[in-house]
């Protein structure tokens, strides 16, 4: 379940805000919950490695918003998103908690599946744009003696 949870949290955190809100509204997502950690904005230091194997270095700070909720049934959900959107962070936390309940299959079908399809479409679009700018370099023998 850990890998599944990592996947859905990643998908929800990177989803388009308007699309996520539209899908939640159309699915009727409204779960009574208590805020364990109200949405708050902060920063995290991102680290990098040259060539993915070199010594780590501080790349820079990124603004994040986090939120934690507990459903009335006891499940706890967390939402961490890049940026300053408190409503999205709370929505992600609620969905994370609901995905740990019997609502998992319904939410997976009505929210995660469309978000996954949108993410795949965005990857394909980026790949097509990148392929259009591809340059093939080759060496031509000039025949000079």
mmCIF file of N, CA and C in Angstrom:
data_model
loop_
_atom_site.group_PDB
_atom_site.id
_atom_site.type_symbol
_atom_site.label_atom_id
_atom_site.label_comp_id
_atom_site.label_asym_id
_atom_site.label_seq_id
_atom_site.Cartn_x
_atom_site.Cartn_y
_atom_site.Cartn_z
ATOM 1 N N UNK A 1 0.818 -1.198 0.000
ATOM 2 C CA UNK A 1 0.000 0.000 0.000
ATOM 3 C C UNK A 1 0.859 1.257 0.000
ATOM 4 N N UNK A 2 2.077 1.163 0.559
ATOM 5 C CA UNK A 2 2.950 2.339 0.612
ATOM 6 C C UNK A 2 3.237 2.872 -0.777
ATOM 7 N N UNK A 3 3.572 1.976 -1.712
ATOM 8 C CA UNK A 3 3.859 2.420 -3.077
ATOM 9 C C UNK A 3 2.617 3.028 -3.716
ATOM 10 N N UNK A 4 1.446 2.421 -3.480
ATOM 11 C CA UNK A 4 0.205 2.979 -4.015
ATOM 12 C C UNK A 4 -0.037 4.377 -3.463
ATOM 13 N N UNK A 5 0.162 4.531 -2.177
ATOM 14 C CA UNK A 5 -0.074 5.831 -1.550
ATOM 15 C C UNK A 5 0.902 6.874 -2.090
ATOM 16 N N UNK A 6 2.154 6.498 -2.261
ATOM 17 C CA UNK A 6 3.128 7.425 -2.842
ATOM 18 C C UNK A 6 2.696 7.849 -4.234
ATOM 19 N N UNK A 7 2.185 6.899 -5.007
ATOM 20 C CA UNK A 7 1.750 7.212 -6.371
ATOM 21 C C UNK A 7 0.558 8.164 -6.384
ATOM 22 N N UNK A 8 -0.462 7.880 -5.539
ATOM 23 C CA UNK A 8 -1.623 8.770 -5.582
ATOM 24 C C UNK A 8 -1.286 10.139 -4.998
ATOM 25 N N UNK A 9 -0.432 10.217 -3.983
ATOM 26 C CA UNK A 9 -0.044 11.524 -3.453
ATOM 27 C C UNK A 9 0.733 12.329 -4.490
ATOM 28 N N UNK A 10 1.605 11.665 -5.226
ATOM 29 C CA UNK A 10 2.350 12.342 -6.281
ATOM 30 C C UNK A 10 1.413 12.852 -7.367
ATOM 31 N N UNK A 11 0.484 12.010 -7.773
ATOM 32 C CA UNK A 11 -0.476 12.388 -8.812
ATOM 33 C C UNK A 11 -1.336 13.562 -8.359
ATOM 34 N N UNK A 12 -1.845 13.509 -7.132
ATOM 35 C CA UNK A 12 -2.689 14.587 -6.617
ATOM 36 C C UNK A 12 -1.897 15.887 -6.448
ATOM 37 N N UNK A 13 -0.677 15.789 -5.953
ATOM 38 C CA UNK A 13 0.129 16.992 -5.705
ATOM 39 C C UNK A 13 0.499 17.713 -6.991
ATOM 40 N N UNK A 14 0.687 16.963 -8.066
ATOM 41 C CA UNK A 14 1.111 17.579 -9.324
ATOM 42 C C UNK A 14 -0.053 17.847 -10.277
ATOM 43 N N UNK A 15 -1.254 17.496 -9.885
ATOM 44 C CA UNK A 15 -2.425 17.684 -10.747
ATOM 45 C C UNK A 15 -2.725 19.168 -10.938
ATOM 46 N N UNK A 16 -3.322 19.470 -12.069
ATOM 47 C CA UNK A 16 -3.787 20.823 -12.333
ATOM 48 C C UNK A 16 -4.864 21.180 -11.303
ATOM 49 N N UNK A 17 -4.726 22.332 -10.683
ATOM 50 C CA UNK A 17 -5.616 22.733 -9.598
ATOM 51 C C UNK A 17 -7.074 22.798 -10.047
ATOM 52 N N UNK A 18 -7.321 23.412 -11.194
ATOM 53 C CA UNK A 18 -8.701 23.555 -11.674
ATOM 54 C C UNK A 18 -9.306 22.201 -12.011
ATOM 55 N N UNK A 19 -8.518 21.326 -12.628
ATOM 56 C CA UNK A 19 -9.031 19.996 -12.982
ATOM 57 C C UNK A 19 -9.333 19.183 -11.728
ATOM 58 N N UNK A 20 -8.456 19.265 -10.726
ATOM 59 C CA UNK A 20 -8.681 18.544 -9.476
ATOM 60 C C UNK A 20 -9.958 19.036 -8.798
ATOM 61 N N UNK A 21 -10.148 20.342 -8.745
ATOM 62 C CA UNK A 21 -11.352 20.905 -8.129
ATOM 63 C C UNK A 21 -12.604 20.476 -8.888
ATOM 64 N N UNK A 22 -12.536 20.492 -10.216
ATOM 65 C CA UNK A 22 -13.688 20.094 -11.034
ATOM 66 C C UNK A 22 -14.039 18.624 -10.797
ATOM 67 N N UNK A 23 -13.020 17.769 -10.772
ATOM 68 C CA UNK A 23 -13.270 16.337 -10.553
ATOM 69 C C UNK A 23 -13.848 16.079 -9.159
ATOM 70 N N UNK A 24 -13.327 16.781 -8.148
ATOM 71 C CA UNK A 24 -13.847 16.609 -6.781
ATOM 72 C C UNK A 24 -15.294 17.069 -6.684
ATOM 73 N N UNK A 25 -15.603 18.182 -7.336
ATOM 74 C CA UNK A 25 -16.981 18.678 -7.314
ATOM 75 C C UNK A 25 -17.931 17.715 -8.016
ATOM 76 N N UNK A 26 -17.504 17.199 -9.171
ATOM 77 C CA UNK A 26 -18.382 16.297 -9.916
ATOM 78 C C UNK A 26 -18.543 14.945 -9.211
ATOM 79 N N UNK A 27 -17.526 14.539 -8.425
ATOM 80 C CA UNK A 27 -17.614 13.273 -7.693
ATOM 81 C C UNK A 27 -18.306 13.438 -6.348
ATOM 82 N N UNK A 28 -18.600 14.673 -5.975
ATOM 83 C CA UNK A 28 -19.275 14.918 -4.702
ATOM 84 C C UNK A 28 -18.393 14.617 -3.498
ATOM 85 N N UNK A 29 -17.132 14.976 -3.587
ATOM 86 C CA UNK A 29 -16.198 14.725 -2.490
ATOM 87 C C UNK A 29 -16.399 15.782 -1.411
ATOM 88 N N UNK A 30 -16.922 15.357 -0.300
ATOM 89 C CA UNK A 30 -17.100 16.223 0.858
ATOM 90 C C UNK A 30 -17.079 15.315 2.084
ATOM 91 N N UNK A 31 -15.970 15.300 2.765
ATOM 92 C CA UNK A 31 -15.833 14.413 3.922
ATOM 93 C C UNK A 31 -15.712 15.251 5.185
ATOM 94 N N UNK A 32 -16.548 14.991 6.184
ATOM 95 C CA UNK A 32 -16.389 15.692 7.454
ATOM 96 C C UNK A 32 -15.008 15.347 8.033
ATOM 97 N N UNK A 33 -14.275 16.388 8.397
ATOM 98 C CA UNK A 33 -12.917 16.169 8.879
ATOM 99 C C UNK A 33 -12.507 17.248 9.874
ATOM 100 N N UNK A 34 -11.462 16.952 10.616
ATOM 101 C CA UNK A 34 -10.846 17.927 11.525
ATOM 102 C C UNK A 34 -9.458 18.219 11.000
ATOM 103 N N UNK A 35 -9.055 19.478 11.112
ATOM 104 C CA UNK A 35 -7.708 19.839 10.689
ATOM 105 C C UNK A 35 -6.722 19.483 11.796
ATOM 106 N N UNK A 36 -5.782 18.629 11.486
ATOM 107 C CA UNK A 36 -4.687 18.355 12.425
ATOM 108 C C UNK A 36 -3.619 19.417 12.272
ATOM 109 N N UNK A 37 -3.377 19.797 11.043
ATOM 110 C CA UNK A 37 -2.444 20.883 10.719
ATOM 111 C C UNK A 37 -3.126 21.709 9.641
ATOM 112 N N UNK A 38 -3.541 22.912 10.001
ATOM 113 C CA UNK A 38 -4.196 23.784 9.031
ATOM 114 C C UNK A 38 -3.227 24.053 7.881
ATOM 115 N N UNK A 39 -3.755 24.327 6.683
ATOM 116 C CA UNK A 39 -2.856 24.597 5.560
ATOM 117 C C UNK A 39 -1.894 25.737 5.907
ATOM 118 N N UNK A 40 -0.614 25.463 5.710
ATOM 119 C CA UNK A 40 0.400 26.484 5.998
ATOM 120 C C UNK A 40 1.446 26.477 4.901
ATOM 121 N N UNK A 41 1.950 27.666 4.629
ATOM 122 C CA UNK A 41 2.911 27.869 3.555
ATOM 123 C C UNK A 41 4.302 27.963 4.156
ATOM 124 N N UNK A 42 5.243 27.307 3.522
ATOM 125 C CA UNK A 42 6.626 27.349 3.984
ATOM 126 C C UNK A 42 7.558 27.077 2.824
ATOM 127 N N UNK A 43 8.797 26.818 3.156
ATOM 128 C CA UNK A 43 9.782 26.545 2.121
ATOM 129 C C UNK A 43 10.594 25.315 2.471
ATOM 130 N N UNK A 44 11.075 24.659 1.451
ATOM 131 C CA UNK A 44 11.968 23.524 1.641
ATOM 132 C C UNK A 44 13.187 23.729 0.742
ATOM 133 N N UNK A 45 14.315 23.238 1.214
ATOM 134 C CA UNK A 45 15.535 23.306 0.422
ATOM 135 C C UNK A 45 15.589 22.086 -0.483
ATOM 136 N N UNK A 46 15.787 22.319 -1.756
ATOM 137 C CA UNK A 46 15.941 21.197 -2.683
ATOM 138 C C UNK A 46 17.423 20.922 -2.870
ATOM 139 N N UNK A 47 17.741 19.652 -3.007
ATOM 140 C CA UNK A 47 19.131 19.241 -3.169
ATOM 141 C C UNK A 47 19.304 18.624 -4.542
ATOM 142 N N UNK A 48 20.500 18.684 -5.032
ATOM 143 C CA UNK A 48 20.808 18.087 -6.327
ATOM 144 C C UNK A 48 22.141 17.377 -6.274
ATOM 145 N N UNK A 49 22.399 16.597 -7.300
ATOM 146 C CA UNK A 49 23.693 15.917 -7.464
ATOM 147 C C UNK A 49 24.064 16.016 -8.937
ATOM 148 N N UNK A 50 25.280 16.378 -9.207
ATOM 149 C CA UNK A 50 25.731 16.440 -10.580
ATOM 150 C C UNK A 50 25.830 15.017 -11.112
ATOM 151 N N UNK A 51 25.180 14.762 -12.225
ATOM 152 C CA UNK A 51 25.177 13.438 -12.818
ATOM 153 C C UNK A 51 24.475 12.402 -11.976
ATOM 154 N N UNK A 52 23.694 12.824 -11.013
ATOM 155 C CA UNK A 52 22.931 11.955 -10.111
ATOM 156 C C UNK A 52 23.814 11.109 -9.208
ATOM 157 N N UNK A 53 25.130 11.265 -9.286
ATOM 158 C CA UNK A 53 26.016 10.461 -8.441
ATOM 159 C C UNK A 53 27.042 11.307 -7.695
ATOM 160 N N UNK A 54 27.162 12.566 -8.037
ATOM 161 C CA UNK A 54 28.160 13.423 -7.405
ATOM 162 C C UNK A 54 27.767 13.824 -5.997
ATOM 163 N N UNK A 55 28.589 14.652 -5.411
ATOM 164 C CA UNK A 55 28.309 15.144 -4.056
ATOM 165 C C UNK A 55 27.041 15.997 -4.070
ATOM 166 N N UNK A 56 26.206 15.866 -3.038
ATOM 167 C CA UNK A 56 24.976 16.672 -3.003
ATOM 168 C C UNK A 56 25.288 18.151 -2.770
ATOM 169 N N UNK A 57 24.436 18.998 -3.346
ATOM 170 C CA UNK A 57 24.556 20.441 -3.141
ATOM 171 C C UNK A 57 23.159 21.029 -3.023
ATOM 172 N N UNK A 58 23.051 22.177 -2.373
ATOM 173 C CA UNK A 58 21.770 22.858 -2.224
ATOM 174 C C UNK A 58 21.449 23.579 -3.527
ATOM 175 N N UNK A 59 20.346 23.193 -4.133
ATOM 176 C CA UNK A 59 19.943 23.761 -5.415
ATOM 177 C C UNK A 59 19.191 25.072 -5.213
ATOM 178 N N UNK A 60 18.307 25.115 -4.238
ATOM 179 C CA UNK A 60 17.527 26.324 -3.972
ATOM 180 C C UNK A 60 16.287 25.988 -3.166
ATOM 181 N N UNK A 61 15.567 27.023 -2.777
ATOM 182 C CA UNK A 61 14.359 26.825 -1.987
ATOM 183 C C UNK A 61 13.128 26.777 -2.885
ATOM 184 N N UNK A 62 12.153 25.988 -2.451
ATOM 185 C CA UNK A 62 10.881 25.852 -3.160
ATOM 186 C C UNK A 62 9.770 26.114 -2.150
ATOM 187 N N UNK A 63 8.778 26.885 -2.561
ATOM 188 C CA UNK A 63 7.625 27.153 -1.706
ATOM 189 C C UNK A 63 6.690 25.952 -1.744
ATOM 190 N N UNK A 64 6.266 25.499 -0.572
ATOM 191 C CA UNK A 64 5.326 24.386 -0.465
ATOM 192 C C UNK A 64 4.215 24.754 0.514
ATOM 193 N N UNK A 65 3.089 24.097 0.351
ATOM 194 C CA UNK A 65 1.977 24.239 1.285
ATOM 195 C C UNK A 65 1.629 22.842 1.770
ATOM 196 N N UNK A 66 1.418 22.716 3.077
ATOM 197 C CA UNK A 66 1.098 21.410 3.645
ATOM 198 C C UNK A 66 -0.156 21.499 4.496
ATOM 199 N N UNK A 67 -0.801 20.349 4.645
ATOM 200 C CA UNK A 67 -2.021 20.271 5.431
ATOM 201 C C UNK A 67 -2.198 18.819 5.874
ATOM 202 N N UNK A 68 -2.742 18.629 7.069
ATOM 203 C CA UNK A 68 -3.061 17.291 7.566
ATOM 204 C C UNK A 68 -4.477 17.303 8.132
ATOM 205 N N UNK A 69 -5.249 16.263 7.819
ATOM 206 C CA UNK A 69 -6.627 16.164 8.289
ATOM 207 C C UNK A 69 -6.877 14.786 8.880
ATOM 208 N N UNK A 70 -7.890 14.720 9.732
ATOM 209 C CA UNK A 70 -8.373 13.431 10.244
ATOM 210 C C UNK A 70 -9.861 13.371 9.964
ATOM 211 N N UNK A 71 -10.271 12.299 9.268
ATOM 212 C CA UNK A 71 -11.694 12.103 9.017
ATOM 213 C C UNK A 71 -12.391 11.705 10.308
ATOM 214 N N UNK A 72 -13.695 11.850 10.335
ATOM 215 C CA UNK A 72 -14.457 11.450 11.515
ATOM 216 C C UNK A 72 -14.331 9.955 11.774
ATOM 217 N N UNK A 73 -13.988 9.188 10.745
ATOM 218 C CA UNK A 73 -13.805 7.745 10.911
ATOM 219 C C UNK A 73 -12.398 7.383 11.378
ATOM 220 N N UNK A 74 -11.515 8.375 11.515
ATOM 221 C CA UNK A 74 -10.194 8.165 12.088
ATOM 222 C C UNK A 74 -9.028 8.167 11.126
ATOM 223 N N UNK A 75 -9.266 8.049 9.814
ATOM 224 C CA UNK A 75 -8.159 8.042 8.858
ATOM 225 C C UNK A 75 -7.505 9.421 8.795
ATOM 226 N N UNK A 76 -6.182 9.415 8.684
ATOM 227 C CA UNK A 76 -5.406 10.654 8.611
ATOM 228 C C UNK A 76 -4.862 10.804 7.201
ATOM 229 N N UNK A 77 -4.998 11.997 6.651
ATOM 230 C CA UNK A 77 -4.483 12.286 5.314
ATOM 231 C C UNK A 77 -3.565 13.488 5.345
ATOM 232 N N UNK A 78 -2.589 13.479 4.454
ATOM 233 C CA UNK A 78 -1.617 14.571 4.369
ATOM 234 C C UNK A 78 -1.571 15.099 2.947
ATOM 235 N N UNK A 79 -1.386 16.379 2.816
ATOM 236 C CA UNK A 79 -1.234 16.990 1.503
ATOM 237 C C UNK A 79 -0.062 17.950 1.504
ATOM 238 N N UNK A 80 0.901 17.687 0.647
ATOM 239 C CA UNK A 80 2.037 18.582 0.423
ATOM 240 C C UNK A 80 2.032 18.922 -1.054
ATOM 241 N N UNK A 81 1.985 20.222 -1.369
ATOM 242 C CA UNK A 81 1.992 20.633 -2.766
ATOM 243 C C UNK A 81 3.013 21.739 -2.963
ATOM 244 N N UNK A 82 3.498 21.840 -4.179
ATOM 245 C CA UNK A 82 4.389 22.945 -4.504
ATOM 246 C C UNK A 82 3.537 24.178 -4.751
ATOM 247 N N UNK A 83 3.941 25.295 -4.182
ATOM 248 C CA UNK A 83 3.204 26.535 -4.371
ATOM 249 C C UNK A 83 2.475 26.974 -3.111
ATOM 250 N N UNK A 84 1.536 27.911 -3.298
ATOM 251 C CA UNK A 84 0.892 28.568 -2.164
ATOM 252 C C UNK A 84 -0.621 28.351 -2.123
ATOM 253 N N UNK A 85 -1.117 27.286 -2.694
ATOM 254 C CA UNK A 85 -2.556 27.045 -2.783
ATOM 255 C C UNK A 85 -3.038 26.238 -1.575
ATOM 256 N N UNK A 86 -3.567 26.933 -0.574
ATOM 257 C CA UNK A 86 -4.018 26.274 0.650
ATOM 258 C C UNK A 86 -5.209 25.353 0.404
ATOM 259 N N UNK A 87 -6.126 25.773 -0.464
ATOM 260 C CA UNK A 87 -7.313 24.958 -0.747
ATOM 261 C C UNK A 87 -6.911 23.638 -1.406
ATOM 262 N N UNK A 88 -5.945 23.676 -2.321
ATOM 263 C CA UNK A 88 -5.500 22.448 -2.978
ATOM 264 C C UNK A 88 -4.817 21.522 -1.982
ATOM 265 N N UNK A 89 -3.999 22.068 -1.089
ATOM 266 C CA UNK A 89 -3.318 21.237 -0.093
ATOM 267 C C UNK A 89 -4.339 20.532 0.799
ATOM 268 N N UNK A 90 -5.385 21.239 1.201
ATOM 269 C CA UNK A 90 -6.421 20.619 2.029
ATOM 270 C C UNK A 90 -7.195 19.569 1.236
ATOM 271 N N UNK A 91 -7.484 19.858 -0.031
ATOM 272 C CA UNK A 91 -8.202 18.897 -0.876
ATOM 273 C C UNK A 91 -7.374 17.618 -1.047
ATOM 274 N N UNK A 92 -6.066 17.760 -1.249
ATOM 275 C CA UNK A 92 -5.189 16.588 -1.393
ATOM 276 C C UNK A 92 -5.177 15.778 -0.097
ATOM 277 N N UNK A 93 -5.130 16.467 1.049
ATOM 278 C CA UNK A 93 -5.128 15.763 2.334
ATOM 279 C C UNK A 93 -6.434 14.991 2.543
ATOM 280 N N UNK A 94 -7.552 15.597 2.191
ATOM 281 C CA UNK A 94 -8.852 14.919 2.329
ATOM 282 C C UNK A 94 -8.909 13.699 1.413
ATOM 283 N N UNK A 95 -8.462 13.863 0.174
ATOM 284 C CA UNK A 95 -8.471 12.730 -0.751
ATOM 285 C C UNK A 95 -7.537 11.626 -0.277
ATOM 286 N N UNK A 96 -6.385 11.999 0.270
ATOM 287 C CA UNK A 96 -5.460 10.994 0.799
ATOM 288 C C UNK A 96 -6.132 10.182 1.899
ATOM 289 N N UNK A 97 -6.839 10.855 2.784
ATOM 290 C CA UNK A 97 -7.540 10.149 3.862
ATOM 291 C C UNK A 97 -8.658 9.268 3.303
ATOM 292 N N UNK A 98 -9.427 9.787 2.363
ATOM 293 C CA UNK A 98 -10.532 9.014 1.790
ATOM 294 C C UNK A 98 -10.035 7.799 1.013
ATOM 295 N N UNK A 99 -8.869 7.906 0.399
ATOM 296 C CA UNK A 99 -8.321 6.780 -0.351
ATOM 297 C C UNK A 99 -7.879 5.637 0.558
ATOM 298 N N UNK A 100 -7.869 5.881 1.860
ATOM 299 C CA UNK A 100 -7.536 4.836 2.826
ATOM 300 C C UNK A 100 -8.788 4.179 3.398
ATOM 301 N N UNK A 101 -9.952 4.547 2.864
ATOM 302 C CA UNK A 101 -11.225 4.018 3.347
ATOM 303 C C UNK A 101 -11.853 3.124 2.281
ATOM 304 N N UNK A 102 -13.068 2.759 2.509
ATOM 305 C CA UNK A 102 -13.828 1.978 1.534
ATOM 306 C C UNK A 102 -14.186 2.768 0.285
ATOM 307 N N UNK A 103 -13.950 4.068 0.300
ATOM 308 C CA UNK A 103 -14.221 4.925 -0.858
ATOM 309 C C UNK A 103 -13.103 4.841 -1.896
ATOM 310 N N UNK A 104 -12.076 4.064 -1.609
ATOM 311 C CA UNK A 104 -10.889 4.026 -2.464
ATOM 312 C C UNK A 104 -11.217 3.773 -3.934
ATOM 313 N N UNK A 105 -11.984 2.731 -4.211
ATOM 314 C CA UNK A 105 -12.256 2.369 -5.602
ATOM 315 C C UNK A 105 -13.026 3.456 -6.344
ATOM 316 N N UNK A 106 -14.009 4.043 -5.684
ATOM 317 C CA UNK A 106 -14.806 5.111 -6.320
ATOM 318 C C UNK A 106 -13.930 6.323 -6.625
ATOM 319 N N UNK A 107 -13.103 6.715 -5.672
ATOM 320 C CA UNK A 107 -12.240 7.877 -5.876
ATOM 321 C C UNK A 107 -11.179 7.566 -6.932
ATOM 322 N N UNK A 108 -10.668 6.353 -6.920
ATOM 323 C CA UNK A 108 -9.676 5.967 -7.929
ATOM 324 C C UNK A 108 -10.282 6.055 -9.331
ATOM 325 N N UNK A 109 -11.521 5.608 -9.478
ATOM 326 C CA UNK A 109 -12.173 5.645 -10.787
ATOM 327 C C UNK A 109 -12.553 7.057 -11.215
ATOM 328 N N UNK A 110 -13.093 7.840 -10.288
ATOM 329 C CA UNK A 110 -13.638 9.154 -10.642
ATOM 330 C C UNK A 110 -12.624 10.279 -10.596
ATOM 331 N N UNK A 111 -11.530 10.115 -9.858
ATOM 332 C CA UNK A 111 -10.566 11.206 -9.732
ATOM 333 C C UNK A 111 -9.176 10.803 -10.202
ATOM 334 N N UNK A 112 -8.641 9.708 -9.663
ATOM 335 C CA UNK A 112 -7.271 9.338 -10.007
ATOM 336 C C UNK A 112 -7.123 8.920 -11.469
ATOM 337 N N UNK A 113 -8.058 8.158 -11.987
ATOM 338 C CA UNK A 113 -7.955 7.703 -13.382
ATOM 339 C C UNK A 113 -7.944 8.877 -14.365
ATOM 340 N N UNK A 114 -8.864 9.849 -14.247
ATOM 341 C CA UNK A 114 -8.805 10.993 -15.166
ATOM 342 C C UNK A 114 -7.524 11.822 -14.988
ATOM 343 N N UNK A 115 -7.061 11.975 -13.745
ATOM 344 C CA UNK A 115 -5.821 12.728 -13.523
ATOM 345 C C UNK A 115 -4.628 12.003 -14.138
ATOM 346 N N UNK A 116 -4.620 10.696 -14.033
ATOM 347 C CA UNK A 116 -3.545 9.891 -14.619
ATOM 348 C C UNK A 116 -3.557 10.030 -16.142
ATOM 349 N N UNK A 117 -4.738 10.000 -16.736
ATOM 350 C CA UNK A 117 -4.851 10.160 -18.187
ATOM 351 C C UNK A 117 -4.370 11.545 -18.617
ATOM 352 N N UNK A 118 -4.716 12.578 -17.851
ATOM 353 C CA UNK A 118 -4.261 13.938 -18.166
ATOM 354 C C UNK A 118 -2.750 14.056 -18.051
ATOM 355 N N UNK A 119 -2.185 13.440 -17.015
ATOM 356 C CA UNK A 119 -0.733 13.477 -16.828
ATOM 357 C C UNK A 119 -0.030 12.769 -17.975
ATOM 358 N N UNK A 120 -0.572 11.633 -18.407
ATOM 359 C CA UNK A 120 0.014 10.894 -19.531
ATOM 360 C C UNK A 120 -0.058 11.718 -20.810
ATOM 361 N N UNK A 121 -1.186 12.376 -21.026
ATOM 362 C CA UNK A 121 -1.346 13.230 -22.209
ATOM 363 C C UNK A 121 -0.337 14.375 -22.178
ATOM 364 N N UNK A 122 -0.134 14.980 -21.006
ATOM 365 C CA UNK A 122 0.835 16.074 -20.882
ATOM 366 C C UNK A 122 2.257 15.577 -21.167
ATOM 367 N N UNK A 123 2.601 14.382 -20.688
ATOM 368 C CA UNK A 123 3.929 13.816 -20.974
ATOM 369 C C UNK A 123 4.114 13.586 -22.467
ATOM 370 N N UNK A 124 3.077 13.064 -23.133
ATOM 371 C CA UNK A 124 3.171 12.816 -24.568
ATOM 372 C C UNK A 124 3.312 14.118 -25.345
ATOM 373 N N UNK A 125 2.590 15.142 -24.922
ATOM 374 C CA UNK A 125 2.686 16.445 -25.583
ATOM 375 C C UNK A 125 4.089 17.018 -25.434
ATOM 376 N N UNK A 126 4.651 16.943 -24.214
ATOM 377 C CA UNK A 126 6.014 17.422 -23.998
ATOM 378 C C UNK A 126 7.010 16.636 -24.840
ATOM 379 N N UNK A 127 6.815 15.326 -24.926
ATOM 380 C CA UNK A 127 7.721 14.489 -25.714
ATOM 381 C C UNK A 127 7.654 14.851 -27.195
ATOM 382 N N UNK A 128 6.447 15.116 -27.712
ATOM 383 C CA UNK A 128 6.306 15.517 -29.122
ATOM 384 C C UNK A 128 6.990 16.848 -29.384
ATOM 385 N N UNK A 129 6.823 17.799 -28.456
ATOM 386 C CA UNK A 129 7.469 19.105 -28.632
ATOM 387 C C UNK A 129 8.984 18.970 -28.594
ATOM 388 N N UNK A 130 9.478 18.142 -27.694
ATOM 389 C CA UNK A 130 10.926 17.932 -27.606
ATOM 390 C C UNK A 130 11.443 17.233 -28.856
ATOM 391 N N UNK A 131 10.697 16.258 -29.354
ATOM 392 C CA UNK A 131 11.126 15.530 -30.550
ATOM 393 C C UNK A 131 11.177 16.448 -31.771
ATOM 394 N N UNK A 132 10.300 17.436 -31.809
ATOM 395 C CA UNK A 132 10.266 18.357 -32.940
ATOM 396 C C UNK A 132 11.516 19.237 -32.985
ATOM 397 N N UNK A 133 12.191 19.392 -31.866
ATOM 398 C CA UNK A 133 13.388 20.239 -31.829
ATOM 399 C C UNK A 133 14.673 19.416 -31.839
ATOM 400 N N UNK A 134 14.553 18.110 -32.010
ATOM 401 C CA UNK A 134 15.716 17.235 -31.980
ATOM 402 C C UNK A 134 16.621 17.515 -33.173
ATOM 403 N N UNK A 135 17.900 17.567 -32.897
ATOM 404 C CA UNK A 135 18.894 17.775 -33.945
ATOM 405 C C UNK A 135 19.802 16.563 -33.962
ATOM 406 N N UNK A 136 19.969 15.968 -35.143
ATOM 407 C CA UNK A 136 20.896 14.847 -35.294
ATOM 408 C C UNK A 136 22.227 15.385 -35.794
ATOM 409 N N UNK A 137 23.255 15.196 -34.992
ATOM 410 C CA UNK A 137 24.589 15.622 -35.381
ATOM 411 C C UNK A 137 25.329 14.419 -35.951
ATOM 412 N N UNK A 138 26.041 14.643 -37.014
ATOM 413 C CA UNK A 138 26.835 13.570 -37.592
ATOM 414 C C UNK A 138 28.107 14.184 -38.167
ATOM 415 N N UNK A 139 29.083 13.349 -38.381
ATOM 416 C CA UNK A 139 30.345 13.802 -38.928
ATOM 417 C C UNK A 139 30.426 13.397 -40.393
ATOM 418 N N UNK A 140 30.783 14.333 -41.204
ATOM 419 C CA UNK A 140 30.929 14.072 -42.624
ATOM 420 C C UNK A 140 32.415 14.012 -42.934
ATOM 421 N N UNK A 141 32.835 12.944 -43.540
ATOM 422 C CA UNK A 141 34.232 12.853 -43.973
ATOM 423 C C UNK A 141 34.388 13.693 -45.227
ATOM 424 N N UNK A 142 35.331 14.605 -45.174
ATOM 425 C CA UNK A 142 35.476 15.522 -46.307
ATOM 426 C C UNK A 142 36.369 14.963 -47.397
ATOM 427 N N UNK A 143 37.091 13.954 -47.130
ATOM 428 C CA UNK A 143 37.940 13.377 -48.150
ATOM 429 C C UNK A 143 39.246 14.128 -48.360
ATOM 430 N N UNK A 144 39.594 15.013 -47.447
ATOM 431 C CA UNK A 144 40.850 15.735 -47.583
ATOM 432 C C UNK A 144 42.005 14.808 -47.245
ATOM 433 N N UNK A 145 43.035 14.822 -48.065
ATOM 434 C CA UNK A 145 44.201 13.974 -47.832
ATOM 435 C C UNK A 145 45.283 14.730 -47.157
#
